[in-house]
Tab-separated table of C-alpha atoms in Angstrom:
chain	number	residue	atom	x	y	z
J	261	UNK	CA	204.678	-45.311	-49.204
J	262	UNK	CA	207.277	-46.176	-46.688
J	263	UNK	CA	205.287	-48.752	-43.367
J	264	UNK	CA	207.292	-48.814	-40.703
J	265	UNK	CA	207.159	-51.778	-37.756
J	266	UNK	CA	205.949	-49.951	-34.630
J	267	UNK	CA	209.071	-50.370	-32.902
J	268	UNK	CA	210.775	-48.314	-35.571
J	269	UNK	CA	208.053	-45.908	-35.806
J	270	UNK	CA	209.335	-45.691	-32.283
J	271	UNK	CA	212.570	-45.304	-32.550
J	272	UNK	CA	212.028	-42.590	-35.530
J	273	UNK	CA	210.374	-40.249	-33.708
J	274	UNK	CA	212.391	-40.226	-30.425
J	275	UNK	CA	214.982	-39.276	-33.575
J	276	UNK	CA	212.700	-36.235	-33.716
J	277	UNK	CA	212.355	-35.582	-30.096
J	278	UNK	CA	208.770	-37.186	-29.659
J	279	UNK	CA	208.325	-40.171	-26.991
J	280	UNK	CA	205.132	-42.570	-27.936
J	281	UNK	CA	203.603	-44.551	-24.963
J	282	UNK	CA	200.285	-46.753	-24.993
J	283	UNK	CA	198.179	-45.775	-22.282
J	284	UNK	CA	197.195	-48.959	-20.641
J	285	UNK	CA	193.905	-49.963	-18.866
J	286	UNK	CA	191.476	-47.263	-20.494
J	287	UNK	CA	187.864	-48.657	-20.086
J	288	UNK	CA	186.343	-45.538	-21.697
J	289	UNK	CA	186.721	-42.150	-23.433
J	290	UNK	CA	184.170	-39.701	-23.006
J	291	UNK	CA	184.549	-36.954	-25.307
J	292	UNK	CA	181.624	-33.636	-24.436
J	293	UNK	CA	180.783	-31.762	-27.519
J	294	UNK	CA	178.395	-29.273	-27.479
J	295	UNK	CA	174.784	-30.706	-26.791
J	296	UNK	CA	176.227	-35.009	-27.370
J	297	UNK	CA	178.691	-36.733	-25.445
J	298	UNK	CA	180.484	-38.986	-27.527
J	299	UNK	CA	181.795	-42.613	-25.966
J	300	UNK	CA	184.357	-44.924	-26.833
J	301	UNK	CA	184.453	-47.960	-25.344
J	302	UNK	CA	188.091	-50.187	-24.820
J	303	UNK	CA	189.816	-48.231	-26.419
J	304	UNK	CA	193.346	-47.636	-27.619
J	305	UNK	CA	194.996	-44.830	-25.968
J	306	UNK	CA	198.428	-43.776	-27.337
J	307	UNK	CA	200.082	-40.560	-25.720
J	308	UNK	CA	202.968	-38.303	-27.980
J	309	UNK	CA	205.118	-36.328	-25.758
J	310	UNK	CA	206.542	-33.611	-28.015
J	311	UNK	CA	208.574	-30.272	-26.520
J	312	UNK	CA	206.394	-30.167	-23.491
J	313	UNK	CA	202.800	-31.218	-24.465
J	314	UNK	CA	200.689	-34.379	-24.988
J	315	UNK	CA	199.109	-35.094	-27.971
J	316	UNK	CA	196.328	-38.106	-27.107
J	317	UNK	CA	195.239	-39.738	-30.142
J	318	UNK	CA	192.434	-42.235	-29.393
J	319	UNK	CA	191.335	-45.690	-31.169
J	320	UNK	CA	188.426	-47.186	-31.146
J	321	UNK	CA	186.013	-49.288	-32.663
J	322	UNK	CA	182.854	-49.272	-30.246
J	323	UNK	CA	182.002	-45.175	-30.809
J	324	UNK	CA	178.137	-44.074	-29.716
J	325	UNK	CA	176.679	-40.809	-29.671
J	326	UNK	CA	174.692	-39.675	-26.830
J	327	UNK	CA	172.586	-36.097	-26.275
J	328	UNK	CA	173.783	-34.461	-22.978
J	329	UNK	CA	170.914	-34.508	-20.556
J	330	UNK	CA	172.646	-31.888	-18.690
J	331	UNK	CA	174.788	-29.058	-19.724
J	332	UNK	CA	178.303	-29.244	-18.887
J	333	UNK	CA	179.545	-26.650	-15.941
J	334	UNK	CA	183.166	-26.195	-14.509
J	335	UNK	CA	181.184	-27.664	-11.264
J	336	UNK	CA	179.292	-30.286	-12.434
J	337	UNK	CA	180.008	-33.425	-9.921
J	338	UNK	CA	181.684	-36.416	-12.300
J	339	UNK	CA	178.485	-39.286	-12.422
J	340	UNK	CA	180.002	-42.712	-12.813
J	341	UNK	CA	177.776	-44.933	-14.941
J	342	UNK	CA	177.989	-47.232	-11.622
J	343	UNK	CA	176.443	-44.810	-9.579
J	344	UNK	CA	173.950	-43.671	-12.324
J	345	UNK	CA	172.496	-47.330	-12.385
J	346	UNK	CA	172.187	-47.282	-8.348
J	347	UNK	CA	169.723	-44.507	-8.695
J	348	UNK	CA	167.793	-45.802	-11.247
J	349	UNK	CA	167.597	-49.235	-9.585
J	350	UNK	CA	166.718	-47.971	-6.316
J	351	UNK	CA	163.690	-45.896	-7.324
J	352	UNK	CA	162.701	-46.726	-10.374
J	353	UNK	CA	163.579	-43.280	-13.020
J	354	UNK	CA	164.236	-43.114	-16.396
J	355	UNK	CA	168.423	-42.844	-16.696
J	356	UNK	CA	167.627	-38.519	-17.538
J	357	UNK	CA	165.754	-38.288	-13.924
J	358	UNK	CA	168.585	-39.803	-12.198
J	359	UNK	CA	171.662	-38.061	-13.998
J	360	UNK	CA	168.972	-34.600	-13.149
J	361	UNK	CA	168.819	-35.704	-9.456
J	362	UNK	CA	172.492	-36.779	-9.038
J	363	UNK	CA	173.828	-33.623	-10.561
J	364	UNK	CA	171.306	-31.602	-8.464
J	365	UNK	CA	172.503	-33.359	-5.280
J	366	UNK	CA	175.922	-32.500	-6.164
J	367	UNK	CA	177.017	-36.356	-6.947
J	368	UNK	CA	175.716	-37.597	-3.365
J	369	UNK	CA	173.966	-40.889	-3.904
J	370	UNK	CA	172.011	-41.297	-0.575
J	371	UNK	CA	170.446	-37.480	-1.748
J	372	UNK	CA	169.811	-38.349	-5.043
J	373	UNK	CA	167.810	-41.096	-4.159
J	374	UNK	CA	165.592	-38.696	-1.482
J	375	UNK	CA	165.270	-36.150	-4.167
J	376	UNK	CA	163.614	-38.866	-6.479
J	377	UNK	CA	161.119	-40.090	-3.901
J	378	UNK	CA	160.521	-36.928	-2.978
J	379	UNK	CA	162.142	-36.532	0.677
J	380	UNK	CA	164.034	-33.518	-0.107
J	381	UNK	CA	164.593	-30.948	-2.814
Protein backbone atom coordinates (compact mmCIF):
# COMPACT_ATOMS: atom_id res chain seq x y z
CA UNK A 1 0.00 0.00 0.00
CA UNK A 2 1.17 3.18 -1.53
CA UNK A 3 0.94 6.52 1.70
CA UNK A 4 1.12 9.49 0.19
CA UNK A 5 2.31 13.01 2.12
CA UNK A 6 -0.84 15.17 2.15
CA UNK A 7 0.55 17.62 -0.09
CA UNK A 8 0.81 14.96 -2.76
CA UNK A 9 -2.42 13.48 -1.94
CA UNK A 10 -3.13 17.01 -2.99
CA UNK A 11 -1.61 17.40 -5.86
CA UNK A 12 -2.95 13.76 -7.09
CA UNK A 13 -6.27 14.47 -7.04
CA UNK A 14 -6.36 18.00 -8.58
CA UNK A 15 -4.61 15.39 -11.35
CA UNK A 16 -8.12 13.93 -11.26
CA UNK A 17 -10.07 17.06 -11.23
CA UNK A 18 -10.90 17.08 -7.37
CA UNK A 19 -9.77 20.27 -5.19
CA UNK A 20 -9.30 19.29 -1.23
CA UNK A 21 -9.62 22.25 1.27
CA UNK A 22 -9.69 22.05 5.24
CA UNK A 23 -12.51 23.85 6.49
CA UNK A 24 -11.16 26.00 9.19
CA UNK A 25 -12.76 27.18 12.51
CA UNK A 26 -15.57 24.38 12.87
CA UNK A 27 -16.56 24.31 16.63
CA UNK A 28 -19.21 21.62 16.01
CA UNK A 29 -21.01 19.18 13.67
CA UNK A 30 -24.41 18.35 14.35
CA UNK A 31 -25.52 15.55 12.37
CA UNK A 32 -29.94 14.81 12.86
CA UNK A 33 -30.76 11.23 12.35
CA UNK A 34 -33.96 10.06 12.85
CA UNK A 35 -35.03 10.26 16.65
CA UNK A 36 -30.74 11.19 17.95
CA UNK A 37 -28.77 14.02 17.01
CA UNK A 38 -25.35 13.08 16.78
CA UNK A 39 -22.40 15.81 17.87
CA UNK A 40 -18.95 16.20 17.09
CA UNK A 41 -17.08 18.42 18.82
CA UNK A 42 -13.61 20.34 17.17
CA UNK A 43 -13.64 18.71 14.58
CA UNK A 44 -11.79 18.24 11.32
CA UNK A 45 -13.65 19.41 8.40
CA UNK A 46 -12.15 18.64 4.95
CA UNK A 47 -14.31 19.68 1.80
CA UNK A 48 -13.72 17.62 -1.94
CA UNK A 49 -14.87 19.67 -4.76
CA UNK A 50 -15.42 17.16 -7.57
CA UNK A 51 -17.43 18.13 -11.11
CA UNK A 52 -19.73 20.44 -9.29
CA UNK A 53 -20.50 18.99 -5.79
CA UNK A 54 -19.01 18.86 -2.26
CA UNK A 55 -18.26 15.89 -0.66
CA UNK A 56 -17.72 16.87 3.38
CA UNK A 57 -15.99 14.21 5.11
CA UNK A 58 -15.82 14.93 8.87
CA UNK A 59 -13.12 13.94 11.70
CA UNK A 60 -13.53 13.69 14.94
CA UNK A 61 -12.67 12.28 18.07
CA UNK A 62 -15.21 13.81 20.72
CA UNK A 63 -18.63 12.00 19.02
CA UNK A 64 -21.92 11.85 21.56
CA UNK A 65 -25.23 10.69 20.86
CA UNK A 66 -28.15 12.59 21.92
CA UNK A 67 -32.23 11.68 21.58
CA UNK A 68 -34.00 14.60 19.77
CA UNK A 69 -36.34 16.23 22.22
CA UNK A 70 -38.09 17.67 19.35
CA UNK A 71 -38.76 16.44 15.93
CA UNK A 72 -37.04 18.08 13.21
CA UNK A 73 -39.40 20.43 10.79
CA UNK A 74 -38.32 22.48 7.63
CA UNK A 75 -39.38 25.46 10.21
CA UNK A 76 -37.96 24.63 13.23
CA UNK A 77 -36.04 27.98 14.55
CA UNK A 78 -32.01 26.93 14.84
CA UNK A 79 -31.46 26.85 19.10
CA UNK A 80 -27.87 27.74 19.84
CA UNK A 81 -26.61 25.83 22.86
CA UNK A 82 -25.88 29.60 24.14
CA UNK A 83 -29.29 30.51 24.06
CA UNK A 84 -30.54 27.07 25.34
CA UNK A 85 -28.47 27.65 28.64
CA UNK A 86 -30.08 31.35 29.00
CA UNK A 87 -33.41 29.72 29.39
CA UNK A 88 -32.55 27.23 31.62
CA UNK A 89 -30.59 29.66 33.83
CA UNK A 90 -33.18 32.18 33.92
CA UNK A 91 -36.04 29.99 35.15
CA UNK A 92 -34.86 27.13 36.33
CA UNK A 93 -36.13 23.94 33.53
CA UNK A 94 -34.73 20.88 32.78
CA UNK A 95 -32.59 21.49 29.21
CA UNK A 96 -36.06 19.37 27.32
CA UNK A 97 -38.50 22.26 28.84
CA UNK A 98 -36.42 24.93 27.47
CA UNK A 99 -35.49 23.48 23.89
CA UNK A 100 -39.89 22.74 24.11
CA UNK A 101 -40.41 26.46 25.00
CA UNK A 102 -37.77 27.98 22.64
CA UNK A 103 -38.96 26.02 19.67
CA UNK A 104 -42.59 26.87 20.63
CA UNK A 105 -41.71 30.59 20.78
CA UNK A 106 -40.24 30.32 17.47
CA UNK A 107 -36.41 30.86 18.79
CA UNK A 108 -37.40 34.24 20.69
CA UNK A 109 -35.61 34.22 24.00
CA UNK A 110 -37.50 36.99 25.94
CA UNK A 111 -40.87 34.52 24.97
CA UNK A 112 -39.39 31.52 25.87
CA UNK A 113 -38.65 32.62 29.13
CA UNK A 114 -42.61 33.98 29.63
CA UNK A 115 -43.81 30.72 28.33
CA UNK A 116 -41.79 28.90 31.17
CA UNK A 117 -43.08 31.07 34.00
CA UNK A 118 -46.16 30.95 32.69
CA UNK A 119 -46.87 34.64 31.26
CA UNK A 120 -47.91 33.54 27.95
CA UNK A 121 -48.65 30.45 25.91
Amino acid sequence: MAFFSPHELKKLLKRYGIEVEELRGVERVELLAGSKKIVITSPQVIVLKAHGQLVYQVIGSEVREEPLTTPVTEHAPPLSEDDIKFVMDQTGASRDKAVEALVKAKGDIARAIMILRGEVE
